[in-house]
Coordinates of C-alpha atoms and ligand atoms in Angstrom, one line a residue:
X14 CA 109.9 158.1 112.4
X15 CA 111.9 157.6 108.9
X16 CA 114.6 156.1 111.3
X17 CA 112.5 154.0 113.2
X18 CA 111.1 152.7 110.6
X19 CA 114.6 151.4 108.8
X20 CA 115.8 150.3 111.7
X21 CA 116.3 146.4 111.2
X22 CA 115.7 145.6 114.9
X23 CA 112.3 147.5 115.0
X24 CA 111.8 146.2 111.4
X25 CA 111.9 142.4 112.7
X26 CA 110.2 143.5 115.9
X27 CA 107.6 145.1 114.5
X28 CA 106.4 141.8 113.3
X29 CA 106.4 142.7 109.8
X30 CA 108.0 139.6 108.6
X31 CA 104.9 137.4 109.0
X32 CA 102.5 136.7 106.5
X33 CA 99.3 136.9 108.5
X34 CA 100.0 140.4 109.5
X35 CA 100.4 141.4 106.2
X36 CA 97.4 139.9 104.7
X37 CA 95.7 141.7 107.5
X38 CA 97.0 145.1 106.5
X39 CA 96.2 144.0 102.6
X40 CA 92.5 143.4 103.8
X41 CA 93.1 139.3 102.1
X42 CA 93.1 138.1 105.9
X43 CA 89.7 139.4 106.6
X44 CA 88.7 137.9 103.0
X45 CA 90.6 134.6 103.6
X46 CA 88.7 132.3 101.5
X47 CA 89.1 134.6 98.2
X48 CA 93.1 135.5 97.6
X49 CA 92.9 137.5 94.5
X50 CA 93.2 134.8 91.8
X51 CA 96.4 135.0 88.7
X52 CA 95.0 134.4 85.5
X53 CA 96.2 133.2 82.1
X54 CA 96.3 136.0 79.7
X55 CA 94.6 135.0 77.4
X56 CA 91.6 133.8 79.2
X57 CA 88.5 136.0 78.7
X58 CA 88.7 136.5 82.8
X59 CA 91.8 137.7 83.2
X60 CA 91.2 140.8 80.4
X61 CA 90.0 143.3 83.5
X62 CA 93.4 142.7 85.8
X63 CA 95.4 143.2 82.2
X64 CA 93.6 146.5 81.7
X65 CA 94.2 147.6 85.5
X66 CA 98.4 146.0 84.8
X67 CA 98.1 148.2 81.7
X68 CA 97.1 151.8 84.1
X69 CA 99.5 150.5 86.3
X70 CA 102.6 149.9 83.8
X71 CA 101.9 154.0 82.4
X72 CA 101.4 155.9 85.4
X73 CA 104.6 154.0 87.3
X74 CA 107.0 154.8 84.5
X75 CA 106.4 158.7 84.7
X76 CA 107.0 158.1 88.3
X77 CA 110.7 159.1 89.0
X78 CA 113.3 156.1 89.9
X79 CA 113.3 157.0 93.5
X80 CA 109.8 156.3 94.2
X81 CA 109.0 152.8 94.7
X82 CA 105.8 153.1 92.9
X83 CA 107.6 153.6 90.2
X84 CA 108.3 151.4 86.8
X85 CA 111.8 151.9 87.7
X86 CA 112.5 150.8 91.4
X87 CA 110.6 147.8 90.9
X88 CA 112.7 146.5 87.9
X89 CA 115.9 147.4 89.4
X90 CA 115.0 145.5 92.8
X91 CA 115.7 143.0 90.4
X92 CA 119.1 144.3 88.8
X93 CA 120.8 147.5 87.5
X94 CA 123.3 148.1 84.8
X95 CA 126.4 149.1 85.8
X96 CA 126.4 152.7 84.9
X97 CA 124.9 155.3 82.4
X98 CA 121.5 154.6 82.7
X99 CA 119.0 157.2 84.2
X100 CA 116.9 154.0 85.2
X101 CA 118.9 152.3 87.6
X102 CA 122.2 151.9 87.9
X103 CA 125.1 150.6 91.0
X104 CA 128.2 152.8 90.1
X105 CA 128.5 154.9 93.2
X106 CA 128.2 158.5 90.5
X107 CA 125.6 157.5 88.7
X108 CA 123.3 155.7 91.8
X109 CA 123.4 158.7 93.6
X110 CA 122.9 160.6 90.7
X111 CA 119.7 158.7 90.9
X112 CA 118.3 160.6 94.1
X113 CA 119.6 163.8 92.7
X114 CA 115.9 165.9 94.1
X115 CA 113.8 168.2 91.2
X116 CA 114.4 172.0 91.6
X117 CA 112.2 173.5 94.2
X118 CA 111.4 169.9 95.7
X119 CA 109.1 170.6 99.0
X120 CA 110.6 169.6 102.0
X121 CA 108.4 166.3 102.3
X122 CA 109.7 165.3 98.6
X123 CA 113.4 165.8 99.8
X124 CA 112.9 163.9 103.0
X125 CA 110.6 161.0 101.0
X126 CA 113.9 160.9 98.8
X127 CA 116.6 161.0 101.1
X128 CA 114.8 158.0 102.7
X129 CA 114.5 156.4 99.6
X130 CA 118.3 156.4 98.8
X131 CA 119.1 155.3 102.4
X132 CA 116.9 152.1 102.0
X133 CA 117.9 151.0 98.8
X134 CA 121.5 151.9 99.1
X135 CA 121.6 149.8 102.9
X136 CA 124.2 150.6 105.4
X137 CA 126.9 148.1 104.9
X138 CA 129.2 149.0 102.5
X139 CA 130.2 146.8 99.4
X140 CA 133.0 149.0 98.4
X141 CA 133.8 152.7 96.8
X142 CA 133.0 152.6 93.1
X143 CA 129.7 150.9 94.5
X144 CA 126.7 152.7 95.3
X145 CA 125.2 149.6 96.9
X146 CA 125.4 148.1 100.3
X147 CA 125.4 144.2 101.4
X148 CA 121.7 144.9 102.8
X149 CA 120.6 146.9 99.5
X150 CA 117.1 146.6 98.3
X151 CA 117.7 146.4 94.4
X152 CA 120.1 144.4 92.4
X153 CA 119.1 141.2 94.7
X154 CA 118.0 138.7 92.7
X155 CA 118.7 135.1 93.2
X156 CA 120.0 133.3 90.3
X157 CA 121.8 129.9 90.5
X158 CA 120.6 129.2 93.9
X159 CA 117.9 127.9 95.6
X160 CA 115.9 131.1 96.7
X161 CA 115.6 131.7 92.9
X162 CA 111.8 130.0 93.4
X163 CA 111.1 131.9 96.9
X164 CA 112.8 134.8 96.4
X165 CA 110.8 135.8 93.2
X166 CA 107.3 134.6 94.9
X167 CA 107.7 137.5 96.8
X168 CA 109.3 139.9 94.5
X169 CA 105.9 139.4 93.2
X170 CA 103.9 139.6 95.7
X171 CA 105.1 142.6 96.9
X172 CA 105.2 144.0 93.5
X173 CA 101.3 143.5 93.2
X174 CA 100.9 145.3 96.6
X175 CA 102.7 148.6 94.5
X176 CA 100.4 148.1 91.4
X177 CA 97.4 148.0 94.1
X178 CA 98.7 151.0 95.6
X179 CA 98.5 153.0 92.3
X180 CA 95.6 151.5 90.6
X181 CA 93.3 151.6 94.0
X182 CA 91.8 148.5 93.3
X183 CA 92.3 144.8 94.0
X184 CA 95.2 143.4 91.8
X185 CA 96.2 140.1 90.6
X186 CA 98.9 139.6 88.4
X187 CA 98.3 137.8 85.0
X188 CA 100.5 134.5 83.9
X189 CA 101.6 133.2 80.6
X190 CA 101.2 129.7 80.0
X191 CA 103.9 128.9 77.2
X192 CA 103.6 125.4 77.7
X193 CA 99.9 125.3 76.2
X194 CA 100.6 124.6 72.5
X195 CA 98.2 127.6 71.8
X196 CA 99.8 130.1 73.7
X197 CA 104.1 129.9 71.6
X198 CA 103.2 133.0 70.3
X199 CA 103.9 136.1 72.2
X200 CA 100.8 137.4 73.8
X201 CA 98.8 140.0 71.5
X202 CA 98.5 142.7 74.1
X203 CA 102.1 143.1 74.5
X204 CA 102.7 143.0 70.5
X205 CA 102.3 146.7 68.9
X206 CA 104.2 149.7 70.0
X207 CA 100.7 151.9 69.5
X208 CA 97.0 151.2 70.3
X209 CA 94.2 151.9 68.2
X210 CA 93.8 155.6 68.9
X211 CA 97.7 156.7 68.2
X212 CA 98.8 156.1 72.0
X213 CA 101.9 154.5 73.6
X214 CA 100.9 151.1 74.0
X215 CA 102.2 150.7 77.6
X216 CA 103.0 146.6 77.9
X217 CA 105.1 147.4 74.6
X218 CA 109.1 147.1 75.0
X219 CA 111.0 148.1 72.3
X220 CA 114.2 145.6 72.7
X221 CA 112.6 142.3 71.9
X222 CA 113.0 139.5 69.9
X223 CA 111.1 140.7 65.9
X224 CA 108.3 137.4 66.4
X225 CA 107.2 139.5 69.5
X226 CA 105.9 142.3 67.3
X227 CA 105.3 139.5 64.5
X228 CA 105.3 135.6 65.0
X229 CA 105.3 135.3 61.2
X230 CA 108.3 137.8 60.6
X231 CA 109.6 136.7 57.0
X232 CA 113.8 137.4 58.1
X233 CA 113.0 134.9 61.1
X234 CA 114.4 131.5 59.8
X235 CA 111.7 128.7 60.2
X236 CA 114.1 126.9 62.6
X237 CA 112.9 129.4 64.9
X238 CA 109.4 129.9 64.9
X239 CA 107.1 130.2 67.1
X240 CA 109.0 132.3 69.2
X241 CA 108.5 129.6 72.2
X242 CA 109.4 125.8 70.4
X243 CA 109.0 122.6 72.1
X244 CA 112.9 122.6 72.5
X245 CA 112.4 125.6 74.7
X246 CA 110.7 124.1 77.5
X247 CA 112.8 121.5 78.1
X248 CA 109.6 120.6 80.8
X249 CA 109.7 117.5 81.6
X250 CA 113.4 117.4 82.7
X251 CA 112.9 120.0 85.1
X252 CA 109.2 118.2 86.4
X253 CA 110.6 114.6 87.3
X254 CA 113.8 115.9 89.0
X255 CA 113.7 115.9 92.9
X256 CA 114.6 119.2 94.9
X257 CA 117.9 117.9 95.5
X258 CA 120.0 115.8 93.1
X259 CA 123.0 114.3 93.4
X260 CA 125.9 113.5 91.3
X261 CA 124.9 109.9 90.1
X262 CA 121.6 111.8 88.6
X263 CA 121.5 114.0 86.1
X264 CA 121.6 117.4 87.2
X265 CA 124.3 117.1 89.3
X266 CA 124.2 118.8 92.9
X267 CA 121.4 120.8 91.5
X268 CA 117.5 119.6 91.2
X269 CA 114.2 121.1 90.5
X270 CA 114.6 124.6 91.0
X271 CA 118.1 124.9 89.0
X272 CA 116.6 123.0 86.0
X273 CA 113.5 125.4 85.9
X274 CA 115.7 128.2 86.2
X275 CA 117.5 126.8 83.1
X276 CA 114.6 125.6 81.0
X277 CA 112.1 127.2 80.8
X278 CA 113.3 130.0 82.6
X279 CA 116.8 131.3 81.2
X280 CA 115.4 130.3 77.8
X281 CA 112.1 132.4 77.6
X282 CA 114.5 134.9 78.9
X283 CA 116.0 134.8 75.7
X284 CA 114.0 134.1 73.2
X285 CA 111.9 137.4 74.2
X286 CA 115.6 139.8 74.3
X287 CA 117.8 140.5 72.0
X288 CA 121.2 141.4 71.6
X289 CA 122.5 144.7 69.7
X290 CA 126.1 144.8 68.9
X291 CA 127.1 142.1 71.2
X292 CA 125.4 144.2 74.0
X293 CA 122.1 141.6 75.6
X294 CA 119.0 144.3 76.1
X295 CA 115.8 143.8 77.9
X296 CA 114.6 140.4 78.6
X297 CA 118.2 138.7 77.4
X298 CA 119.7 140.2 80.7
X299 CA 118.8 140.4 84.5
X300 CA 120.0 144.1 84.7
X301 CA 117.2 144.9 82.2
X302 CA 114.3 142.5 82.1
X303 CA 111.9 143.6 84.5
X304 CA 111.7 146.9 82.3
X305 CA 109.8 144.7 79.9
X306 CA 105.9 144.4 81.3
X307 CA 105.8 140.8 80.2
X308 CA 108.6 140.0 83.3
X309 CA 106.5 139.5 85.5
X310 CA 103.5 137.1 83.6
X311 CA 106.7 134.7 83.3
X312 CA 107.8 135.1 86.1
X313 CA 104.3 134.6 87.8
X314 CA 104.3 131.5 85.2
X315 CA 107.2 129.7 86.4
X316 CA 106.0 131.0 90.6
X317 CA 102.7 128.8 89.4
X318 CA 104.7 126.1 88.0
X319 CA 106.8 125.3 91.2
X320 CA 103.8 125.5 92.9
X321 CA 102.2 122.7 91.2
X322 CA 105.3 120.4 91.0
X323 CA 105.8 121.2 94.9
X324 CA 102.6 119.7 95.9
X325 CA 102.7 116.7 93.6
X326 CA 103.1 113.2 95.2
X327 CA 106.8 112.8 96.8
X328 CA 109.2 111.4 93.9
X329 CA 110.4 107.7 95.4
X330 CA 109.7 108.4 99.4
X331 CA 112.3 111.2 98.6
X332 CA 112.6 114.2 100.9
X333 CA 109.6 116.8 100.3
X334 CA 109.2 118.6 97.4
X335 CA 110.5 121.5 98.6
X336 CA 111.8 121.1 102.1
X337 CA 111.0 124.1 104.8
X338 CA 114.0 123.2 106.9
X339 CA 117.0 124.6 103.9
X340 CA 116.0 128.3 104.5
X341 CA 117.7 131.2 106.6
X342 CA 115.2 133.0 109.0
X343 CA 116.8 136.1 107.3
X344 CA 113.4 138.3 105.2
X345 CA 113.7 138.7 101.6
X346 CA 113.7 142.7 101.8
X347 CA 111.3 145.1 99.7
X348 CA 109.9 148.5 99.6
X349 CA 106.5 149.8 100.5
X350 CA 104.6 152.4 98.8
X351 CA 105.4 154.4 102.0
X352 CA 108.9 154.0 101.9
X353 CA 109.1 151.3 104.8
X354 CA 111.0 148.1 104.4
X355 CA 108.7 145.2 104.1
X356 CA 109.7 141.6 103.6
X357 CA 109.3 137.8 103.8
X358 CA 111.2 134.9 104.8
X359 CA 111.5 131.6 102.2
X360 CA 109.7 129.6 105.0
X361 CA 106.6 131.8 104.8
X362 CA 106.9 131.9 101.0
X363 CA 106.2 128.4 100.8
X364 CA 102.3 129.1 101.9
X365 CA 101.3 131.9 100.2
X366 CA 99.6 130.0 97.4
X367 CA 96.1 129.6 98.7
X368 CA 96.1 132.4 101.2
X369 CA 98.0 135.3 99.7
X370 CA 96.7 134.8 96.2
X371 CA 95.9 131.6 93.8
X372 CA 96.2 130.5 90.4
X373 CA 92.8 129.8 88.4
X374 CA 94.7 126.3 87.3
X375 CA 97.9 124.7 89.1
X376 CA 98.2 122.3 86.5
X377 CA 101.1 122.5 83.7
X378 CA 98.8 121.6 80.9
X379 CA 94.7 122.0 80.5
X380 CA 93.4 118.8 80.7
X381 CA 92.5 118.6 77.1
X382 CA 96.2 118.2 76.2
X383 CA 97.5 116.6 79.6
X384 CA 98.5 113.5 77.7
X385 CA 101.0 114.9 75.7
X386 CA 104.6 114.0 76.0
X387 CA 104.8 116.9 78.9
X388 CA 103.3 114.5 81.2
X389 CA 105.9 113.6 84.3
X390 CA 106.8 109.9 84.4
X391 CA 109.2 108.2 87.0
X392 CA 113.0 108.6 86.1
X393 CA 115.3 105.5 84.9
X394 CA 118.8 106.2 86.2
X395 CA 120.9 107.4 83.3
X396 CA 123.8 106.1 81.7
X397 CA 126.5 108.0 79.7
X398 CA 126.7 106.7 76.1
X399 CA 129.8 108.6 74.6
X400 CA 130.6 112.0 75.0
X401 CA 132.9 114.8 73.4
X402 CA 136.8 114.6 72.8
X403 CA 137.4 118.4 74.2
X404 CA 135.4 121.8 74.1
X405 CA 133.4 123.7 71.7
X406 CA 133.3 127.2 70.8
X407 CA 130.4 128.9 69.2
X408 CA 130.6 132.6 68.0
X409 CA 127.7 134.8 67.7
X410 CA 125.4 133.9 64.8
X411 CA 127.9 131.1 63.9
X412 CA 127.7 127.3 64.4
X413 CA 130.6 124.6 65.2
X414 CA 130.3 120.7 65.1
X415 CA 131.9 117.6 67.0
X416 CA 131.7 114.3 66.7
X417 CA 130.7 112.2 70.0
X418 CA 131.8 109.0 70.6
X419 CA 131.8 106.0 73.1
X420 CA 134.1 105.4 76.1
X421 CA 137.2 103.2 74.7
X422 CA 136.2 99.7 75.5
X423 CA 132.6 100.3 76.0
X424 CA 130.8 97.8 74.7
X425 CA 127.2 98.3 72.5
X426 CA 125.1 100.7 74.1
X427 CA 121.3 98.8 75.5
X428 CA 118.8 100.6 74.5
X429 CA 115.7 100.3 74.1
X430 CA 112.5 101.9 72.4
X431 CA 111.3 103.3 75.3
X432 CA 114.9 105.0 76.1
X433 CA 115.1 108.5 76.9
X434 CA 117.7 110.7 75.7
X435 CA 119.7 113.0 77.3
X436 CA 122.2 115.8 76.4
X437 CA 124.8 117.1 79.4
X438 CA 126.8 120.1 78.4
X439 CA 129.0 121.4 81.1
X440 CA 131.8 123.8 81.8
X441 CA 129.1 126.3 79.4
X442 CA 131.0 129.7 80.0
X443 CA 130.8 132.7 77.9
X444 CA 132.9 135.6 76.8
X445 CA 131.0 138.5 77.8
X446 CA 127.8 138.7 79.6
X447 CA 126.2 135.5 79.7
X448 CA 123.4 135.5 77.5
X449 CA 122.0 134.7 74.0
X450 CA 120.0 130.9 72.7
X451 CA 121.8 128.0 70.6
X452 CA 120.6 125.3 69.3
X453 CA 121.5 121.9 69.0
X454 CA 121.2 119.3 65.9
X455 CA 122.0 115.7 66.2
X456 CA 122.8 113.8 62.7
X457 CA 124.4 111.1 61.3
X458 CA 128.5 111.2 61.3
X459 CA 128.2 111.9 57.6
X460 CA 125.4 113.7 57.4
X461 CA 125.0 117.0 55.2
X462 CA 124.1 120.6 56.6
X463 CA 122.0 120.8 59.4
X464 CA 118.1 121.2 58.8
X465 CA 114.9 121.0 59.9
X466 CA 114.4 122.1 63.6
X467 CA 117.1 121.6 66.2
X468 CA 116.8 118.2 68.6
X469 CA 117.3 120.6 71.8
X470 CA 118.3 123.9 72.6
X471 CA 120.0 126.0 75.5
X472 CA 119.8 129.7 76.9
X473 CA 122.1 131.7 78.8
X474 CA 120.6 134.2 81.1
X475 CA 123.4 136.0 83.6
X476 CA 125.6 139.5 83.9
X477 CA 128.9 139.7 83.8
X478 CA 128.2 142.0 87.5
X479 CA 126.3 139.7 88.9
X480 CA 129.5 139.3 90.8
X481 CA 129.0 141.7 93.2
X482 CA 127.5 140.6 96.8
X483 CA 127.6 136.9 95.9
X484 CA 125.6 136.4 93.1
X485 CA 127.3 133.7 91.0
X486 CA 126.2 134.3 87.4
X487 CA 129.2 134.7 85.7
X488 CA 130.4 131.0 86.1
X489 CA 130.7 127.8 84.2
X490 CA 127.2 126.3 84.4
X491 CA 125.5 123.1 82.8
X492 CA 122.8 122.1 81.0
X493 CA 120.7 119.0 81.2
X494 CA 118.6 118.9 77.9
X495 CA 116.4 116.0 76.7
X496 CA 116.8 114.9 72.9
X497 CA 114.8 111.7 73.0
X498 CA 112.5 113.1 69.6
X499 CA 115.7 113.3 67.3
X500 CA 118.0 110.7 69.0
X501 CA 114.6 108.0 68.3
X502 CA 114.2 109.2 64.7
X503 CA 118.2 108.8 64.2
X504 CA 118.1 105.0 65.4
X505 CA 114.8 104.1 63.2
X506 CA 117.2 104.9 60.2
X507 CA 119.7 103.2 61.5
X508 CA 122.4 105.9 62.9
X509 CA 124.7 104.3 66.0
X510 CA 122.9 106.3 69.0
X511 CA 126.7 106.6 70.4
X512 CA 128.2 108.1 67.2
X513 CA 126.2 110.7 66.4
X514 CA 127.3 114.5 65.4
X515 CA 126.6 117.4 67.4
X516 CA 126.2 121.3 65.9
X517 CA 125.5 124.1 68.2
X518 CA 124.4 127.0 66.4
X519 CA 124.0 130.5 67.6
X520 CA 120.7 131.5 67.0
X521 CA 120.0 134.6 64.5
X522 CA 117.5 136.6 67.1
X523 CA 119.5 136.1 70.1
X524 CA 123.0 135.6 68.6
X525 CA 125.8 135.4 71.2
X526 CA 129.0 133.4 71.2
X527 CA 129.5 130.6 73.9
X528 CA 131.8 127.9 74.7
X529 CA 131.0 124.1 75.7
X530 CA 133.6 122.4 77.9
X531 CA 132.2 118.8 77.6
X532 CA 128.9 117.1 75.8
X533 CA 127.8 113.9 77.6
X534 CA 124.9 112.0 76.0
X535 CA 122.8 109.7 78.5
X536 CA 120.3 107.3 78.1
X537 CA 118.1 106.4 80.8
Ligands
LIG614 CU1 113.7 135.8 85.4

């Protein structure tokens, strides 16, 4: 039966991989017209699927690591540290360590276990010192490449199937709308480490950022309050891009989904974690975020924001907004309660909005703010206005500055009021793990100190073993950052918009070191 059952040709066969049969398992096909709607959490409506997250959150980490009800298989579906953690971890000693059954364990337990090590470990081996096979079930997600949208939508979807399976009701998960203005402060139900009566307050993490327990901490420096800035959304560049870019645009060979990932992905990342000794904890890494409860309401977020971007009108007759044909039949491959392998391919993730679950609003903004400057307008094709004479190193909690200046030759830059500005940093590589939040202040040549709040800002959200199996995250990445605010305030007083200074600072709640191989500044 066990073997049957994680048998990949019986697995496909069984017919497991299509959405319609497993919305008719989940009882949502016989209910097709109500999916279980996601809420924002601050809403009055979505209090009772917070309480049931809440139950959820407390019974699953007393479950042990094994089980994939538990806290701990879900987040480490996601990724494991190395070794020495009793969580979740890929060195062979430790992992197996992990399945290691209780004294006096009942022959069902032992079997339940034995199964559960031979699904998540997979059958093709990565190598010796690794516990993990190619086919594995955790450490698998997708960062810097496209299934980072897909391959999430149904990490969460199948993570909401668990919670269902230990709460016993209908669940939906929560989101958290950072880009409402009201909602840059860490949400209040994931703030103190207690509740009223003395207990454990289960959405609590302990490794986070000091505004997430506080958003008026004193030792926070203005610069960065609230914990989510404007300079941390970064929004709009990610919302006009196409699904594909090329390298005439900004963004490179990259597009949608890789600027989302950057901003305001990688960044919310960091601003929530922190970093002790060097060392990037909780939310500031992917071996350790989806520990923290609030993982999955930005991750649920940012599921809700491709959604709406993917069925806005096509951007200049281009190509869809996220085309069906780029995908491998292969299933994105999960747990049941059961122990069974369950899964879904890309294609299929692309419908699930509507018929698997909803969102009570698609749209980025409520209406009441919708003509702020996060609105999506039609891009100008951008042109490079003078850039950096080599690289720049930042260490943690310290700041360096360079000058940029034009091309020789170039002539006056055109620009106009309505000009958009726009920050390139590429070659961005770090020492250790990539990780950590800088920010970026654009002043005159001669201009004092830096103040005030930085024009733009950049996160780094990677492990140095995401290595392993493929998963690029150790490498030289960009970032595509708009500064139109500061660059327009620097020309009223008269600045030259292609000799302007540049400091990167490391920030003090995430501080890491990083270093810049080239700045570009665009106009467009
Ligand atoms: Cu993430």
């Amino acid at each position: 039966m066990l073997a049957a059952a994680l048998d990949r040709r019986n697995f496909v066969a069984g017919g497991l991989t299509t959405l319609a049969t497993l919305l008719m398992e989940s009882g949502v096909g016989l209910r097709a017209q109500t999916p279980p709607v996601r809420r924002e959490v601050h809403g009055p409506a979505a209090a009772p699927m917070l309480q049931l997250y809440k139950r959820a959150v407390k019974q699953m980490q007393d479950r042990p690591v094994w089980d994939p009800t538990s806290w701990w298989f879900q987040a480490n579906i996601h990724w494991t540290p190395r070794q020495d953690d009793t969580r979740g971890c890929f060195e062979t000693n430790c992992f197996n360590a992990l399945f290691q059954p209780p004294t006096g364990a009942t022959p069902e337990v032992l079997a339940r276990i034995q199964a559960s090590h031979m699904l998540v470990a997979g059958e093709v081996p990565l190598g010796p010192s690794v516990g993990v096979g190619r086919d594995r079930i955790w450490l698998k997600c997708p960062h810097h490449m496209y299934d980072f949208l897909p391959w999430h939508r149904v990490y969460l979807y199948f993570f909401e199937r668990i919670v269902e399976s230990v709460v016993g009701e209908p669940f939906a998960l929560p989101y958290w709308n950072y880009l409402d203005p009201k909602y840059r402060d860490f949400p209040p139900p994931f703030r103190p480490a207690k509740e009223t009566d003395g207990s454990d307050n289960p959405l609590y993490y302990p490794d986070r950022s000091p505004l997430c327990r506080d958003p008026n901490d004193p030792n926070v420096p203005a610069t960065e309050k609230p914990l989510i800035r404007d300079t941390d959304l970064n929004w709009q560049t990610a919302a006009e891009q196409r699904f594909f870019e090329r390298g005439e645009v900004l963004g490179l060979d990259r597009g949608f989904s890789f600027q989302l990932e950057s901003a305001p992905h990688d960044q919310v990342h960091g601003r929530i974690g922190v970093l002790k000794g060097g060392i990037p904890l909780g939310m500031a890494t992917p071996a350790l975020a989806a520990r923290d409860p609030i993982f999955y309401l930005h991750h649920s977020n940012l599921d809700r924001l491709w959604e709406w971007w993917r069925t806005q009108p096509p951007l200049d007759g281009d190509p869809p907004r996220t085309p069906d044909y780029i995908w491998t039949q292969e299933p994105y491959l999960f747990a049941s309660p059961d122990i069974q392998k369950v899964g879904l391919a890309a294609e299929e993730a692309l419908g699930m909005v509507g018929t698997a679950y909803s969102y009570d609003q698609l749209a980025p903004l409520p209406t009441a703010v919708a003509g702020s400057p996060l609105a999506v307008s039609s891009p100008r094709p951008p042109s490079r206005i003078s850039r950096s004479g080599g690289a720049l190193s930042i260490a943690p909690s310290a700041s360096a500055t360079t000058q940029l200046s034009p091309e020789p030759g170039a002539g006056a830059p055109v620009v106009s009021p309505s000009s958009r500005w726009i920050l390139r940093l590429s070659e961005v590589s770090s020492p250790a793990a990539p990780s950590g939040v800088f920010d970026i202040y654009l002043d005159a040549p001669a201009a004092g100190a830096v103040a005030g709040q930085p024009a733009g800002s950049f996160a780094l959200f990677g492990t140095a073993d995401h290595a392993i199996a493929g998963h690029a995250g150790q490498m030289a990445t960009e970032k595509v950052i708009e500064v139109t605010s500061r660059m327009r305030e620097l020309i009223a007083q008269g600045v030259d918009p292609a000799n302007v200074r540049i400091t990167v600072v490391s920030t003090s709640t995430n501080a890491a070191a990083v270093k810049i191989g080239r700045i570009e500044l665009f106009s467009r």
